[in-house]
Coordinates of N, CA and C and ligand atoms in Angstrom, one line a residue:
X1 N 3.1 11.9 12.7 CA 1.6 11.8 12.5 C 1.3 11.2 11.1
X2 N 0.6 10.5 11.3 CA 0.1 9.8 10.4 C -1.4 10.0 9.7
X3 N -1.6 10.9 8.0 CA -2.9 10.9 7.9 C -3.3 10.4 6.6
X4 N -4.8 9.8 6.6 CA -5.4 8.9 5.7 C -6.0 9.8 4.8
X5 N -5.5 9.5 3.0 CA -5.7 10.3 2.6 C -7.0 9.7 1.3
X6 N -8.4 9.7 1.6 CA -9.1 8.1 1.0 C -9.7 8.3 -0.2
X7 N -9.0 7.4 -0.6 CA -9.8 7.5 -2.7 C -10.9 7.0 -2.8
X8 N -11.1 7.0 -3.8 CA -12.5 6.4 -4.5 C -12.3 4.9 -4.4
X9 N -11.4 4.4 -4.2 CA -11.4 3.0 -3.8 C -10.0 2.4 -3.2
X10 N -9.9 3.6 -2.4 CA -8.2 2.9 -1.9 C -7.6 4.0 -1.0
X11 N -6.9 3.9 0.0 CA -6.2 4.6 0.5 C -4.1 5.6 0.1
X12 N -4.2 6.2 0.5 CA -2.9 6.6 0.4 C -2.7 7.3 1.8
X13 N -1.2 7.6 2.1 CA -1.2 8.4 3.6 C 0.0 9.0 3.4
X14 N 0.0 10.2 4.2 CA 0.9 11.5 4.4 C 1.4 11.2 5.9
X15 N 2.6 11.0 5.6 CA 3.6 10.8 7.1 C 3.9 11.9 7.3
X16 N 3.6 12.9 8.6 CA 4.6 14.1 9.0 C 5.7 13.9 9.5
X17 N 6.8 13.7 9.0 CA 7.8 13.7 10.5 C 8.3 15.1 10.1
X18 N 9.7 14.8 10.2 CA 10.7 16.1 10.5 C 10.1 17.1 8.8
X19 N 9.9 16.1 7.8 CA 9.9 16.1 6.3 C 8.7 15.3 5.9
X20 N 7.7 15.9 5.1 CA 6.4 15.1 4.5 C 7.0 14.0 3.9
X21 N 6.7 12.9 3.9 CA 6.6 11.6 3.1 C 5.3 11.0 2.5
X22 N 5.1 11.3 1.1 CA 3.4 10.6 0.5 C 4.0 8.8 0.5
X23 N 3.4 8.2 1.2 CA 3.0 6.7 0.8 C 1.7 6.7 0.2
X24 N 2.1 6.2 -1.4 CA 1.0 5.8 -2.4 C 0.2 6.8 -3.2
X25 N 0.0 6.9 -4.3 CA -0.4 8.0 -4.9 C -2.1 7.8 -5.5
X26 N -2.8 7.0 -5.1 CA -4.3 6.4 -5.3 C -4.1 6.4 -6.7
X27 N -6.0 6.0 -7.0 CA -6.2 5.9 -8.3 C -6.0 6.8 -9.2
X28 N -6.4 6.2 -10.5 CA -6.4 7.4 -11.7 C -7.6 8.1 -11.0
X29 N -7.8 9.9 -11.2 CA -9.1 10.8 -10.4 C -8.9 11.0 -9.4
X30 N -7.9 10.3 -8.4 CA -7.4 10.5 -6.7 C -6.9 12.3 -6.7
X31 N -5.7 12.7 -7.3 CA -5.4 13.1 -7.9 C -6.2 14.6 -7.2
X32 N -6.8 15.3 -6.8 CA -7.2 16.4 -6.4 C -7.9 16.3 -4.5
X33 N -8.2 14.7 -4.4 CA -7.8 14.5 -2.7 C -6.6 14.6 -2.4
X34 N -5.5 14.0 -3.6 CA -4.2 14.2 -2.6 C -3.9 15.4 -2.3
X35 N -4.3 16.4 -3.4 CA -3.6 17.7 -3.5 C -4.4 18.5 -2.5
X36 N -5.5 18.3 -2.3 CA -6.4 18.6 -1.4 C -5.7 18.7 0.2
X37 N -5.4 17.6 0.9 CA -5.1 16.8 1.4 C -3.5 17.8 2.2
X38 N -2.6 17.8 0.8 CA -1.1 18.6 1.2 C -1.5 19.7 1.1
X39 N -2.4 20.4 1.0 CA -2.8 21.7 0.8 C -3.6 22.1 2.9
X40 N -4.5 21.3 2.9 CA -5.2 21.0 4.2 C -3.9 21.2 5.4
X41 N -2.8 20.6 5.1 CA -1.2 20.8 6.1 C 0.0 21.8 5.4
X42 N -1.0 22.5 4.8 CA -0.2 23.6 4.4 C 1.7 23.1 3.8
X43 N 1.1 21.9 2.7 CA 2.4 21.3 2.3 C 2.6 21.5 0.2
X44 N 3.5 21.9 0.2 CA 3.7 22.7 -1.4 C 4.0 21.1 -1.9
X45 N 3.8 20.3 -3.1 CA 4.1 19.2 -3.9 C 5.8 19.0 -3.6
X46 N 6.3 20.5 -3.8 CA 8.0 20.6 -3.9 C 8.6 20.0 -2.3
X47 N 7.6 20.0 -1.5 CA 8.0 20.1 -0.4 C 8.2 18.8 0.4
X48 N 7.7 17.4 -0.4 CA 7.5 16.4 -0.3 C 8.9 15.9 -0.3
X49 N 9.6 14.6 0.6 CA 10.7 14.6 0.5 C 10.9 13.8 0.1
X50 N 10.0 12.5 -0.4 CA 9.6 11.2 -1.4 C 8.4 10.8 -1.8
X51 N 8.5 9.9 -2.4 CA 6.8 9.6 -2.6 C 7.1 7.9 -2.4
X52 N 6.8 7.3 -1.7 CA 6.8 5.7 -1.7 C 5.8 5.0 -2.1
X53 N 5.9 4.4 -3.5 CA 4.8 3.4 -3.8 C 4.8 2.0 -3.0
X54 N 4.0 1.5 -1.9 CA 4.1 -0.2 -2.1 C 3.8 -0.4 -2.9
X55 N 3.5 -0.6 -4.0 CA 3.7 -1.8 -4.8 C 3.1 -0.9 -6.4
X56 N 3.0 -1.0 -7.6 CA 3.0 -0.8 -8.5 C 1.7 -0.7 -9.0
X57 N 0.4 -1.2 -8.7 CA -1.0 -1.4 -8.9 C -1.7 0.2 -9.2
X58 N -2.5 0.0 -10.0 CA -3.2 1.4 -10.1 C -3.8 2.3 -9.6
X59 N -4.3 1.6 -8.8 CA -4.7 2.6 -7.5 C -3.7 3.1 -5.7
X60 N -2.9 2.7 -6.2 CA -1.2 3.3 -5.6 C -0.3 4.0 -6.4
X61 N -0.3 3.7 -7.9 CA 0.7 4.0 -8.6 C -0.1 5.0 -9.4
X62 N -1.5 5.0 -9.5 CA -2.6 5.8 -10.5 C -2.1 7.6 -10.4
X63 N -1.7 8.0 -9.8 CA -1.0 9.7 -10.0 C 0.5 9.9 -9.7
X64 N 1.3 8.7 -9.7 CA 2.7 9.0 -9.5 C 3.1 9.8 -10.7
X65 N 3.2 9.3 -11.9 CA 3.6 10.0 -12.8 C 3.1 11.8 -12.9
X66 N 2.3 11.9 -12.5 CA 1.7 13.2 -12.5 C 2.4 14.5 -11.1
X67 N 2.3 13.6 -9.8 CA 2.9 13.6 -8.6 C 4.2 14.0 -8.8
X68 N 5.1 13.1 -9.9 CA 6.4 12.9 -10.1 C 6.3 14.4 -10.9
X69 N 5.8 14.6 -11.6 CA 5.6 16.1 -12.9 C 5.9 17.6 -11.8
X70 N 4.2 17.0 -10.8 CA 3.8 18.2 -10.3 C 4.7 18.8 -9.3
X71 N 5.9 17.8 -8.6 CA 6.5 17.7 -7.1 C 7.8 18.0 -7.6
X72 N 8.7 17.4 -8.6 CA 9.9 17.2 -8.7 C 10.8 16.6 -7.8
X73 N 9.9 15.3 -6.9 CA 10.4 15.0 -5.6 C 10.2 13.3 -6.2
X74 N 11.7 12.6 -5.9 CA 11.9 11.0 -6.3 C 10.6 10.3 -5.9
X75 N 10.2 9.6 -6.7 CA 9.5 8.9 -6.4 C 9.9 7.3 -6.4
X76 N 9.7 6.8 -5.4 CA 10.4 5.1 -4.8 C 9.2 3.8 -5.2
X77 N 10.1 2.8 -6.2 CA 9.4 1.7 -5.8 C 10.4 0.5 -5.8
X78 N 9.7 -0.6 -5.9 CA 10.6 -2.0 -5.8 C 10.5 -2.3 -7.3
X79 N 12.3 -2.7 -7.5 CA 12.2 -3.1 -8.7 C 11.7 -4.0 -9.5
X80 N 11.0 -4.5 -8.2 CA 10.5 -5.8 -9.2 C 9.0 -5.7 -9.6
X81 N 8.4 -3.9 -9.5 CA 7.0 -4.2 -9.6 C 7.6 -2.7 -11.2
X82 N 8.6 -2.7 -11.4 CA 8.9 -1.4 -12.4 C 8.3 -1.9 -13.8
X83 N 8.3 -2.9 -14.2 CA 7.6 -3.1 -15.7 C 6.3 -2.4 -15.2
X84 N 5.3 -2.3 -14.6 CA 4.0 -2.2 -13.9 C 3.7 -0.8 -14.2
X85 N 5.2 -0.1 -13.5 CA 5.1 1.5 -13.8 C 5.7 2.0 -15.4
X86 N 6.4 1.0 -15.8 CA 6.8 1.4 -17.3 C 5.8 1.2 -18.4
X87 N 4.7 -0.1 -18.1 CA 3.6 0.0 -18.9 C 2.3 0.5 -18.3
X88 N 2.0 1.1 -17.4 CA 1.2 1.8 -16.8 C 0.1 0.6 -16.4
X89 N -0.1 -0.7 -16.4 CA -0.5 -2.2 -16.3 C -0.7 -2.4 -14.8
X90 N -1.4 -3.3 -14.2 CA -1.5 -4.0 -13.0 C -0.9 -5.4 -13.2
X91 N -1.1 -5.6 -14.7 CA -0.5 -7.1 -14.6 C -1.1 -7.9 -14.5
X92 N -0.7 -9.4 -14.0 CA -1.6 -9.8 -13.5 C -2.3 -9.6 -12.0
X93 N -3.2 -9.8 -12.1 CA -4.2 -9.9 -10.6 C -4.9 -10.9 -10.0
X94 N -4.6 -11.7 -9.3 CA -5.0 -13.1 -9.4 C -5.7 -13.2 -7.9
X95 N -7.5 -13.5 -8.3 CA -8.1 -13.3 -7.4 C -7.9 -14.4 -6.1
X96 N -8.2 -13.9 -5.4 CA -8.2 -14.6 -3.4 C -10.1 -15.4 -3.5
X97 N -10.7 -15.0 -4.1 CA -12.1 -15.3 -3.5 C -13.3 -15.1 -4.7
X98 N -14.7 -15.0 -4.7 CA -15.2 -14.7 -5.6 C -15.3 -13.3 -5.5
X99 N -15.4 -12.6 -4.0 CA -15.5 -11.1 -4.7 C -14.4 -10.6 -5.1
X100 N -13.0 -11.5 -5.0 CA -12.2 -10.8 -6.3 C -12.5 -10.7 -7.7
X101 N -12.6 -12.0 -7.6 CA -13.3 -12.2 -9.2 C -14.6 -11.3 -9.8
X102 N -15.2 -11.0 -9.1 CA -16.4 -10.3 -9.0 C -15.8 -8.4 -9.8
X103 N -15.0 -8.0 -9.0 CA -14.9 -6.8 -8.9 C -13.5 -6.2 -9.5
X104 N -13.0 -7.7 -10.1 CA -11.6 -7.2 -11.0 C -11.5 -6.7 -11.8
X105 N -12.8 -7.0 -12.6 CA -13.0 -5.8 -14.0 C -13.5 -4.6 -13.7
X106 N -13.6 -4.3 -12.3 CA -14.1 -2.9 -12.0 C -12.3 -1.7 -11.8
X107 N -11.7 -2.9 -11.3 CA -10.8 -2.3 -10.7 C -9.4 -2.1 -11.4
X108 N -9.8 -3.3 -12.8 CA -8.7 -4.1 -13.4 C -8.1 -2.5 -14.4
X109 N -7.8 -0.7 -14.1 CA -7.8 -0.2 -15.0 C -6.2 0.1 -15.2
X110 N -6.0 1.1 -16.8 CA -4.5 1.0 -17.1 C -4.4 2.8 -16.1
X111 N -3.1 2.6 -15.9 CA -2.7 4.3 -15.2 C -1.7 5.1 -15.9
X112 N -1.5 6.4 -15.7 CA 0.1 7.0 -16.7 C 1.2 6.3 -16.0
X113 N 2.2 6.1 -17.4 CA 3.3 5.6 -16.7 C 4.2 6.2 -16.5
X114 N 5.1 5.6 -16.0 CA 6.1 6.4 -15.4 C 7.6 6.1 -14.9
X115 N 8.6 6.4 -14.7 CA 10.0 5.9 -14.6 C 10.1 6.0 -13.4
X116 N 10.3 5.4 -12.3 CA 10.5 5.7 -10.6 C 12.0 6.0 -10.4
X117 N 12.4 7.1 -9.5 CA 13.2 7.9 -9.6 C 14.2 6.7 -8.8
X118 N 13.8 6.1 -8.2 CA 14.2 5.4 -7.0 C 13.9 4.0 -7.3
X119 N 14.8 3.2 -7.5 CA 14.9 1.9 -8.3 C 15.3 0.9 -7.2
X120 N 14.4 0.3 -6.0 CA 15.3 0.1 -5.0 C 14.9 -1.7 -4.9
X121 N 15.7 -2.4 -4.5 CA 16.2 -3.7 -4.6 C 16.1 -4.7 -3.1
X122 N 16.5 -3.6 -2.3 CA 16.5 -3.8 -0.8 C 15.7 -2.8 -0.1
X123 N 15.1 -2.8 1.0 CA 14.7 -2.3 2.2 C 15.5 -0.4 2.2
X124 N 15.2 0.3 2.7 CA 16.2 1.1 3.3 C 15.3 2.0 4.1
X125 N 16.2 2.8 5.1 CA 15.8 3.7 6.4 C 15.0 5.2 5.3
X126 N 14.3 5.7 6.6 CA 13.4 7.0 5.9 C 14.1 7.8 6.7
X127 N 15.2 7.7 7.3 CA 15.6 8.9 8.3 C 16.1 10.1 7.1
X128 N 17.1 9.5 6.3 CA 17.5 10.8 4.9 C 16.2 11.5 4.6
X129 N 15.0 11.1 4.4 CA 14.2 11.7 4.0 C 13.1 12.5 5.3
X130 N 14.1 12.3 6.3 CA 12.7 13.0 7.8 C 12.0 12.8 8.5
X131 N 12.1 10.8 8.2 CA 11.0 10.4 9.0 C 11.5 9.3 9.8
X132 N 11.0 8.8 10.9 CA 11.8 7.8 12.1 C 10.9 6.6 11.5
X133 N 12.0 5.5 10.7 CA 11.2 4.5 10.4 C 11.6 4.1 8.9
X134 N 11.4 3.1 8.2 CA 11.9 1.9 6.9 C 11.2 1.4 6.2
X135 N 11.8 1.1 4.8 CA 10.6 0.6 3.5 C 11.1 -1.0 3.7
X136 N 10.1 -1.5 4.3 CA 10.6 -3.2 4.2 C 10.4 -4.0 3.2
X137 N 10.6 -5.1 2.6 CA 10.3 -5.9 1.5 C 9.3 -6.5 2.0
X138 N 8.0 -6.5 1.5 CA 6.6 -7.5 2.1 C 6.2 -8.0 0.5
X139 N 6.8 -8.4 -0.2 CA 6.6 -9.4 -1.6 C 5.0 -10.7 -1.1
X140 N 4.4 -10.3 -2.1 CA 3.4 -11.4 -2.4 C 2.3 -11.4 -2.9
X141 N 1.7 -9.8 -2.4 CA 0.7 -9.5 -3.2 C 0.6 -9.0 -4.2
X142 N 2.1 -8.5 -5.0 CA 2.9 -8.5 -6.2 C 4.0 -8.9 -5.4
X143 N 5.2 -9.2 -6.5 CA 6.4 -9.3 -6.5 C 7.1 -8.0 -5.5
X144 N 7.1 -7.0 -6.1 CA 7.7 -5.9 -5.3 C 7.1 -5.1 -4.4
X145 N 6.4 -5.8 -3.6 CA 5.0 -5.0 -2.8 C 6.1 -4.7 -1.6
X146 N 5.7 -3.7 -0.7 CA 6.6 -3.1 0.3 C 5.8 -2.6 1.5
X147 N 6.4 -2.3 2.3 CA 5.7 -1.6 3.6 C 6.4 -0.8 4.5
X148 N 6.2 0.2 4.7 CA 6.5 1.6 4.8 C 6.1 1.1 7.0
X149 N 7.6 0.8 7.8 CA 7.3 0.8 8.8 C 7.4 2.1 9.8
X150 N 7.1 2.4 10.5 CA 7.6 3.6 11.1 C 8.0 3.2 12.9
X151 N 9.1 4.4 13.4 CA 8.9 4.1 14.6 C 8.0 4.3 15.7
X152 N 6.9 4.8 15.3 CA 5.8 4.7 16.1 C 5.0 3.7 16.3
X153 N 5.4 2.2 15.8 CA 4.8 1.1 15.6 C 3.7 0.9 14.9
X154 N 3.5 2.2 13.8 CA 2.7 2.5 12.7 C 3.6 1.8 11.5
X155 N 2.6 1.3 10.9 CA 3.0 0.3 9.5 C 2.0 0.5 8.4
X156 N 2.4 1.2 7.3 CA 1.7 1.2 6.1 C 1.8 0.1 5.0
X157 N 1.1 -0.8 4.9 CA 1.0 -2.4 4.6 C 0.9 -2.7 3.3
X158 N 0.2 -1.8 2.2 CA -0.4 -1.6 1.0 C -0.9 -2.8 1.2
X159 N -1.1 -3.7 -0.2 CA -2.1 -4.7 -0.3 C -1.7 -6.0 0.6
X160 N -1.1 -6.4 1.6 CA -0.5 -7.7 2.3 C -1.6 -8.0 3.1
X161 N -2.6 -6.9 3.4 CA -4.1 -7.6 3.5 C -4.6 -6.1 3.7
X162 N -6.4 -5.9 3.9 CA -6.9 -5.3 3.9 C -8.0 -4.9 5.3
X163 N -8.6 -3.9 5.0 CA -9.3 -3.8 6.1 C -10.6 -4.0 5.8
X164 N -11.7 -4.6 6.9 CA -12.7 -5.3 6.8 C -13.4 -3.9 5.8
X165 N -14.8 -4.1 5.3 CA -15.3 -3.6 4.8 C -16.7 -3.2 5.8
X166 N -17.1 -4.3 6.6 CA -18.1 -4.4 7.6 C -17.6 -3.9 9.2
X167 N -16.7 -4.5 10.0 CA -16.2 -4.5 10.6 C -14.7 -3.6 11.2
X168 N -14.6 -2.7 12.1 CA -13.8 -1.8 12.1 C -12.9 -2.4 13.0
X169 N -11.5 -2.6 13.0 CA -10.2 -2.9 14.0 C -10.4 -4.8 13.5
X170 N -10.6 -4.7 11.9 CA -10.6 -6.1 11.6 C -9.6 -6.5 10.7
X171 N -8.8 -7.1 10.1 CA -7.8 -7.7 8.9 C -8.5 -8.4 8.2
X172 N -8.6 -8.5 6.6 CA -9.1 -9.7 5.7 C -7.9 -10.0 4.8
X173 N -8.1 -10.7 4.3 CA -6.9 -11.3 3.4 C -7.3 -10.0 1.8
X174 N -6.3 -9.8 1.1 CA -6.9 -9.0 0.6 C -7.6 -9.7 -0.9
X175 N -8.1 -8.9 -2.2 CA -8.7 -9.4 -2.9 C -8.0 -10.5 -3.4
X176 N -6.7 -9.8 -3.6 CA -5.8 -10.3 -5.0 C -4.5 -10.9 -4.4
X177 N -4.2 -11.6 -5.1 CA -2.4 -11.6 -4.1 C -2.1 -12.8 -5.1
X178 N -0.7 -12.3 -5.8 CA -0.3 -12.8 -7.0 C 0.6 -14.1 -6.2
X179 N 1.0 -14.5 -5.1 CA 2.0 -15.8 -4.4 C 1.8 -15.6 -3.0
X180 N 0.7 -16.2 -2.8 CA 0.0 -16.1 -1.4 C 0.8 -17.3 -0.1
X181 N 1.8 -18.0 -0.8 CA 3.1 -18.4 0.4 C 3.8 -17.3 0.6
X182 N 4.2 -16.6 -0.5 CA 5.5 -15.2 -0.2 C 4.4 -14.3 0.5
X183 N 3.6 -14.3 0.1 CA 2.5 -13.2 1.3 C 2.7 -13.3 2.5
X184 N 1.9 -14.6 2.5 CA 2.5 -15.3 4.1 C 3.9 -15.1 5.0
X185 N 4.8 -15.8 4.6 CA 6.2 -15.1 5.0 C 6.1 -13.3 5.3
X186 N 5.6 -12.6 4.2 CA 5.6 -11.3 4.8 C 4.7 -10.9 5.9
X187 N 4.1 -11.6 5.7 CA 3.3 -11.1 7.2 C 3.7 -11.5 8.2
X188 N 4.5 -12.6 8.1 CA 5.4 -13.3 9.7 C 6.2 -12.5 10.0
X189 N 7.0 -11.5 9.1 CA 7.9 -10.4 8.7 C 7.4 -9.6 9.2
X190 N 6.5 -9.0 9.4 CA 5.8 -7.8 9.8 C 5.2 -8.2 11.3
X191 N 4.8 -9.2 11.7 CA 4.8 -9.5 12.8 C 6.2 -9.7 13.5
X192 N 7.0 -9.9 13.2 CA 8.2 -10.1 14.1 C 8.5 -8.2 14.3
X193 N 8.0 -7.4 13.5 CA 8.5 -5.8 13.4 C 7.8 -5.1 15.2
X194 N 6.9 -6.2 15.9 CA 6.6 -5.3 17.2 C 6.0 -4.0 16.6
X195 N 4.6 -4.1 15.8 CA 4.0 -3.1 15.3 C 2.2 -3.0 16.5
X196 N 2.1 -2.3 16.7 CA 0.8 -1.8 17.3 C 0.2 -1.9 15.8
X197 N -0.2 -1.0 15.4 CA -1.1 -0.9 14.2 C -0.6 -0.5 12.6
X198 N -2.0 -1.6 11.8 CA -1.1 -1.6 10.3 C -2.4 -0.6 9.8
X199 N -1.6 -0.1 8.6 CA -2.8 1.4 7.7 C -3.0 0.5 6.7
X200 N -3.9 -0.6 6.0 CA -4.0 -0.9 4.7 C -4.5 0.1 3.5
X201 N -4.4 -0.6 2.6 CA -4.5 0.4 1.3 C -6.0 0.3 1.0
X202 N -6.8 -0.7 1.3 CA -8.2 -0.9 1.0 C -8.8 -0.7 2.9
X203 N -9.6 0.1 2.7 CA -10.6 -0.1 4.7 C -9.8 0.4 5.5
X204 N -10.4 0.5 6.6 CA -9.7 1.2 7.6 C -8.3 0.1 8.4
X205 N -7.6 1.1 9.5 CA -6.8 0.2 10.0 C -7.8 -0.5 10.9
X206 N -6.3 -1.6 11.6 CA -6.8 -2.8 12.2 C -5.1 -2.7 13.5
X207 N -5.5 -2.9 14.6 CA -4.6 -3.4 15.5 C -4.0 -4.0 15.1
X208 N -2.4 -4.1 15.4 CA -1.1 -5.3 14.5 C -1.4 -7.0 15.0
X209 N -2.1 -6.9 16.1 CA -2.6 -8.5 16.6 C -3.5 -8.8 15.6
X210 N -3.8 -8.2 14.9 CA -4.5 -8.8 13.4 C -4.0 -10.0 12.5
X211 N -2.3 -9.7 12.9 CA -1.9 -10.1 12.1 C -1.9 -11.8 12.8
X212 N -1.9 -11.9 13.9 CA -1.9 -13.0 14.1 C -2.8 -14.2 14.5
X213 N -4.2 -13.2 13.4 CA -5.3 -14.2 12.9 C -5.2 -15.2 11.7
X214 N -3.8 -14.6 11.2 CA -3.8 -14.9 9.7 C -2.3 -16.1 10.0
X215 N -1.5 -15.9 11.1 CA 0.0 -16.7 11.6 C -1.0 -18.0 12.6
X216 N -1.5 -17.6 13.0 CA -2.0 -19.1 13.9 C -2.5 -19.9 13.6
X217 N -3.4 -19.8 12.2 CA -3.5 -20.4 11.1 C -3.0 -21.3 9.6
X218 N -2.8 -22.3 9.3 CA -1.5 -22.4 8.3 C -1.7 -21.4 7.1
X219 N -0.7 -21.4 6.7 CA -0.5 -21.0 5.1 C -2.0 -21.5 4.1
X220 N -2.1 -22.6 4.0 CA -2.9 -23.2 3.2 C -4.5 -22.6 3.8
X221 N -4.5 -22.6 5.1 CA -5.8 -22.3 5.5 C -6.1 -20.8 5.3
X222 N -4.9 -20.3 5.2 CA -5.2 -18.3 4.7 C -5.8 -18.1 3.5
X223 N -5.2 -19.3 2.8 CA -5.8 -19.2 1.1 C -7.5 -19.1 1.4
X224 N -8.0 -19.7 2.3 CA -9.2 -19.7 2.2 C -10.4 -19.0 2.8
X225 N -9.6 -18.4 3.7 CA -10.3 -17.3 4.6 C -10.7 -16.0 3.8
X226 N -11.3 -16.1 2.8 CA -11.3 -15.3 1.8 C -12.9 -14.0 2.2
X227 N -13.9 -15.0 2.3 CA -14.8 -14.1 2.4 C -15.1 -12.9 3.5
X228 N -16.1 -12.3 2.6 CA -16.0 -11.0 4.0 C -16.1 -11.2 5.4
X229 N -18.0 -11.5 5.7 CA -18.0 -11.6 7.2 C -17.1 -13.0 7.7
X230 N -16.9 -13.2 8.8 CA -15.7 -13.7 9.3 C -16.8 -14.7 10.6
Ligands
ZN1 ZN1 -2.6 -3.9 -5.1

């Protein structure tokens, strides 16, 4: 089971399987919905069997360090988004559209940082930790961005696109995306995974045939599908 756990401006989610799994730890202030949240499934911090960040951004990575304090339970990212968590930073953020541009300085904040217990390079299975299902490499909207697939054909996507803001069971490209060809590719990636439905990190989910509003279209043409209504 899969549940949505929703910030002030971004999602995170609690995988039940055999063993709790937190994917994403929201913004800086998230921080008493999550605890809210493991408390609501009668789940102790200690009792968490990982914490998986996709990707390094502040409003995923905004209570790991605290998470990491409060749980004593490894917390996982990709190495290549770890400067991110060592200077508490987003980095760069390189907007998709004008309302990226628009709402970067709203969003653009620093987080605590933190050392990830779990320094991971490749992919690996969640079965050691309890749950049926894999951290795949989905690089593009950072460097080390990831996605948390499961065997229920549930896929936690973080930023590789988002969910409509207007429209519900919709995909948008998301704000920001730092190499929007390596994005691309991961989404062809994730399409080949035979997923029913993706959880994004911004909006609600969207059916996995979402994804192939964004594949039937070129690469160059995704760049531009930027604005909201559709
Ligand atoms: Zn992000």
């Amino acid at each position: 089971m899969i549940v949505r756990i929703k910030g002030a401006i971004s999602n995170c989610y609690l995988v039940l399987g055999d063993r709790p799994v937190l994917v994403d730890t929201g913004a800086p202030g998230d921080l008493p919905r999550i605890l809210a949240a493991l408390r609501q499934h009668k789940i102790e911090p200690a009792q968490l069997a990982l914490i998986v960040l996709t990707h390094g951004h502040s409003n995923h990575a905004g209570n790991a360090a605290e998470l990491q304090r409060l749980s004593g339970r490894p917390v996982a990212l990709h190495a290549n988004d770890a400067l991110l968590a060592h200077e508490g930073m987003n980095g760069v953020l390189a907007a998709q559209s004008d309302l990226g541009r628009i709402i970067r300085p709203f969003v653009d904040e620093p987080f605590p940082a933190f050392e990830p217990d779990l320094l991971f390079r490749d992919g690996f299975p969640l079965e050691p930790y309890g749950v049926r299902g894999k951290v795949i490499l989905t690089p593009g909207h950072t460097l080390g961005s990831t996605s948390v697939v499961l065997a229920t054909g549930d896929a936690l996507i973080g930023d590789v696109l988002r969910g409509s803001m207007i429209w519900p069971n919709r995909a948008r490209p998301h704000f920001f995306c730092n190499d929007p060809a390596l994005n691309y590719r991961s989404l062809a990636l994730l399409a080949r995974e035979g997923l029913l439905r993706c959880h994004p990190g911004n909006f609600g989910s969207f059916p996995a045939s979402q994804l192939g509003r964004f594949l039937s279209t070129s690469g160059g043409e995704f760049l531009q599908l930027s604005g909201e209504p559709v």
